[in-house]
Amino acid sequence: MIYLNDDIAGFDLAAALPLLSEQRREQCLKFRHEQGRKTCAMAYLLLCEALRKEYGIDCRPVFGYGEHGKPVLVGLPHIHFNLSHCREAVACVVSDRPVGIDVESVREYRESLVSYTMNDAERADISRHPRPEIAFTRLWTMKEAVLKRTGEGIGGRSMKEVLTGSEQLETVVNEAKNYVYSVAY
């Protein structure tokens, strides 16, 4: 299940901090800016909501980390999850199998980044789109969600080779709030 919150401005960080595990609270407070603290706390609370609704789990989850840094739930190896955030939204996905999620702000189109991260077919799709910045962000979130599902992260292989066509993906573009998210199952 996907959980999303795009009301970052309305989030009360002071009220949220006591609701976090000690581990997550320490992580949140390491961010220099309030925006980072908010999105860190929001992501954790979305995970708590998902665990409560989907699995009936009310405890504050503690994270362990896999070989490439992918978080796992200590003591709950049968539950898979992933978190992501950007300036406009925070997202969480939980499942009984590996999953990845990425949410990104739609930003200015940069040809140099497109050339570095997209293969020829993807670049052609982007160039044909009436809003290339949205097409690029959509493909980027798809790629990052796949890499987060596998636990590789974006440094694991060439970004041009990530999407093979066999992935099970769901993508949502929210033009009104300026973000895109993708989930890889």
CSV table of C-alpha atoms in Angstrom, one decimal:
chain,number,residue,atom,x,y,z
A,1,MET,CA,0.0,0.0,0.0
A,2,ILE,CA,1.1,3.5,-0.8
A,3,TYR,CA,0.9,6.3,1.8
A,4,LEU,CA,1.5,9.9,0.8
A,5,ASN,CA,1.5,13.3,2.5
A,6,ASP,CA,1.9,16.5,0.6
A,7,ASP,CA,1.1,19.0,3.3
A,8,ILE,CA,4.6,19.6,4.5
A,9,ALA,CA,3.9,23.2,5.4
A,10,GLY,CA,1.1,22.1,7.8
A,11,PHE,CA,3.1,19.5,9.5
A,12,ASP,CA,3.8,20.1,13.2
A,13,LEU,CA,7.3,18.9,13.9
A,14,ALA,CA,7.3,19.7,17.6
A,15,ALA,CA,4.2,17.6,18.1
A,16,ALA,CA,5.6,14.8,16.0
A,17,LEU,CA,9.1,14.4,17.6
A,18,PRO,CA,7.8,12.5,20.7
A,19,LEU,CA,6.0,10.0,18.5
A,20,LEU,CA,9.2,8.9,16.8
A,21,SER,CA,11.6,6.1,17.9
A,22,GLU,CA,14.7,7.4,19.5
A,23,GLN,CA,16.7,6.2,16.5
A,24,ARG,CA,14.5,8.2,14.1
A,25,ARG,CA,14.3,11.3,16.3
A,26,GLU,CA,18.1,11.4,16.3
A,27,GLN,CA,18.2,11.0,12.6
A,28,CYS,CA,15.7,13.8,12.1
A,29,LEU,CA,17.5,16.3,14.3
A,30,LYS,CA,20.7,15.8,12.3
A,31,PHE,CA,19.1,17.7,9.4
A,32,ARG,CA,20.2,21.4,9.4
A,33,HIS,CA,17.0,22.7,8.0
A,34,GLU,CA,13.5,22.4,9.3
A,35,GLN,CA,12.3,21.1,5.9
A,36,GLY,CA,14.6,18.0,6.2
A,37,ARG,CA,13.5,17.4,9.8
A,38,LYS,CA,9.9,17.6,8.8
A,39,THR,CA,10.1,15.2,5.9
A,40,CYS,CA,12.2,12.7,7.9
A,41,ALA,CA,9.6,12.7,10.7
A,42,MET,CA,6.7,12.6,8.2
A,43,ALA,CA,8.1,9.6,6.4
A,44,TYR,CA,8.5,7.7,9.7
A,45,LEU,CA,5.0,8.5,10.7
A,46,LEU,CA,3.6,7.4,7.4
A,47,LEU,CA,5.4,4.1,7.9
A,48,CYS,CA,3.9,3.8,11.4
A,49,GLU,CA,0.4,4.5,9.9
A,50,ALA,CA,1.0,1.9,7.2
A,51,LEU,CA,2.1,-0.7,9.7
A,52,ARG,CA,-0.9,0.0,12.0
A,53,LYS,CA,-3.4,-0.1,9.1
A,54,GLU,CA,-1.9,-3.0,7.1
A,55,TYR,CA,-0.5,-5.2,9.8
A,56,GLY,CA,-2.0,-4.1,13.1
A,57,ILE,CA,1.4,-3.2,14.4
A,58,ASP,CA,1.4,-0.3,16.9
A,59,CYS,CA,5.1,-0.3,18.0
A,60,ARG,CA,7.6,2.3,16.9
A,61,PRO,CA,9.7,0.5,14.3
A,62,VAL,CA,13.5,0.4,14.5
A,63,PHE,CA,15.5,0.3,11.3
A,64,GLY,CA,18.4,-2.0,10.4
A,65,TYR,CA,20.2,-1.6,7.1
A,66,GLY,CA,21.0,-4.0,4.2
A,67,GLU,CA,24.2,-4.3,2.3
A,68,HIS,CA,23.7,-1.2,0.3
A,69,GLY,CA,22.0,0.8,3.0
A,70,LYS,CA,18.4,-0.1,2.2
A,71,PRO,CA,16.4,0.1,5.5
A,72,VAL,CA,14.7,-3.0,6.9
A,73,LEU,CA,12.4,-3.4,9.9
A,74,VAL,CA,14.2,-5.0,12.8
A,75,GLY,CA,12.2,-8.1,14.0
A,76,LEU,CA,9.8,-7.9,11.1
A,77,PRO,CA,11.6,-9.5,8.1
A,78,HIS,CA,8.3,-10.4,6.4
A,79,ILE,CA,7.4,-6.7,5.9
A,80,HIS,CA,9.1,-4.8,3.2
A,81,PHE,CA,8.9,-1.0,2.9
A,82,ASN,CA,10.5,2.0,1.4
A,83,LEU,CA,10.4,5.8,2.0
A,84,SER,CA,11.0,8.8,-0.1
A,85,HIS,CA,10.6,12.6,0.2
A,86,CYS,CA,11.1,15.8,-1.8
A,87,ARG,CA,10.2,19.4,-1.2
A,88,GLU,CA,6.5,18.9,-2.0
A,89,ALA,CA,5.7,15.4,-0.7
A,90,VAL,CA,6.6,12.4,1.5
A,91,ALA,CA,5.8,8.8,0.4
A,92,CYS,CA,5.9,5.4,2.0
A,93,VAL,CA,5.1,2.0,0.6
A,94,VAL,CA,4.7,-1.3,2.5
A,95,SER,CA,4.3,-4.8,1.1
A,96,ASP,CA,4.9,-8.5,1.8
A,97,ARG,CA,7.5,-8.5,-1.0
A,98,PRO,CA,10.4,-6.1,-1.9
A,99,VAL,CA,9.2,-2.6,-3.0
A,100,GLY,CA,10.7,0.7,-3.8
A,101,ILE,CA,9.3,4.2,-4.0
A,102,ASP,CA,10.6,7.5,-5.2
A,103,VAL,CA,9.0,10.9,-5.1
A,104,GLU,CA,10.6,13.9,-6.9
A,105,SER,CA,9.9,17.5,-7.4
A,106,VAL,CA,9.4,18.5,-11.1
A,107,ARG,CA,12.4,20.6,-11.8
A,108,GLU,CA,13.9,22.6,-14.7
A,109,TYR,CA,14.8,20.4,-17.7
A,110,ARG,CA,18.5,19.9,-18.1
A,111,GLU,CA,19.8,18.2,-21.3
A,112,SER,CA,23.1,17.3,-19.7
A,113,LEU,CA,21.4,15.3,-17.0
A,114,VAL,CA,19.0,13.7,-19.5
A,115,SER,CA,22.0,12.6,-21.7
A,116,TYR,CA,23.8,11.1,-18.7
A,117,THR,CA,20.8,9.1,-17.3
A,118,MET,CA,18.5,8.2,-20.2
A,119,ASN,CA,19.0,5.8,-23.1
A,120,ASP,CA,18.1,6.7,-26.7
A,121,ALA,CA,14.5,5.6,-26.5
A,122,GLU,CA,13.9,7.4,-23.2
A,123,ARG,CA,15.5,10.6,-24.6
A,124,ALA,CA,13.2,10.4,-27.6
A,125,ASP,CA,10.1,9.9,-25.3
A,126,ILE,CA,11.2,12.9,-23.3
A,127,SER,CA,11.7,15.1,-26.4
A,128,ARG,CA,8.3,14.3,-27.8
A,129,HIS,CA,6.5,15.1,-24.5
A,130,PRO,CA,4.8,18.6,-24.3
A,131,ARG,CA,6.4,19.0,-20.9
A,132,PRO,CA,9.8,17.3,-21.0
A,133,GLU,CA,10.6,18.2,-17.4
A,134,ILE,CA,7.6,16.0,-16.4
A,135,ALA,CA,8.6,13.2,-18.7
A,136,PHE,CA,12.1,13.2,-17.4
A,137,THR,CA,11.0,13.2,-13.7
A,138,ARG,CA,8.6,10.4,-14.4
A,139,LEU,CA,11.3,8.2,-15.9
A,140,TRP,CA,13.8,9.2,-13.2
A,141,THR,CA,11.3,8.2,-10.4
A,142,MET,CA,10.7,4.9,-12.2
A,143,LYS,CA,14.4,4.1,-12.3
A,144,GLU,CA,15.1,5.1,-8.8
A,145,ALA,CA,12.1,3.1,-7.5
A,146,VAL,CA,13.4,0.0,-9.3
A,147,LEU,CA,16.9,0.5,-7.8
A,148,LYS,CA,15.4,1.1,-4.3
A,149,ARG,CA,13.3,-2.1,-4.7
A,150,THR,CA,16.4,-4.1,-5.4
A,151,GLY,CA,18.4,-2.4,-2.8
A,152,GLU,CA,21.1,-1.3,-5.2
A,153,GLY,CA,20.6,2.5,-5.0
A,154,ILE,CA,21.5,4.8,-7.8
A,155,GLY,CA,25.2,4.1,-7.8
A,156,GLY,CA,24.7,0.4,-8.5
A,157,ARG,CA,24.6,0.4,-12.3
A,158,SER,CA,24.2,2.8,-15.2
A,159,MET,CA,20.9,4.7,-15.0
A,160,LYS,CA,20.5,4.2,-18.8
A,161,GLU,CA,20.1,0.4,-18.2
A,162,VAL,CA,17.7,0.3,-15.3
A,163,LEU,CA,14.3,0.0,-17.0
A,164,THR,CA,14.1,-3.2,-19.0
A,165,GLY,CA,10.3,-3.3,-19.6
A,166,SER,CA,9.8,-6.2,-17.2
A,167,GLU,CA,9.3,-4.1,-14.1
A,168,GLN,CA,5.9,-3.8,-12.4
A,169,LEU,CA,5.6,0.0,-11.9
A,170,GLU,CA,2.9,2.5,-10.9
A,171,THR,CA,3.5,6.2,-11.5
A,172,VAL,CA,1.5,9.3,-10.5
A,173,VAL,CA,2.1,12.8,-11.8
A,174,ASN,CA,0.7,15.6,-9.6
A,175,GLU,CA,1.1,18.7,-11.8
A,176,ALA,CA,-0.9,20.8,-9.4
A,177,LYS,CA,1.5,20.2,-6.6
A,178,ASN,CA,4.6,19.8,-8.8
A,179,TYR,CA,5.8,16.3,-8.0
A,180,VAL,CA,5.9,12.8,-9.4
A,181,TYR,CA,6.1,9.4,-7.6
A,182,SER,CA,6.7,5.9,-8.8
A,183,VAL,CA,6.5,2.6,-7.0
A,184,ALA,CA,8.3,-0.6,-8.1
A,185,TYR,CA,6.8,-3.9,-7.0
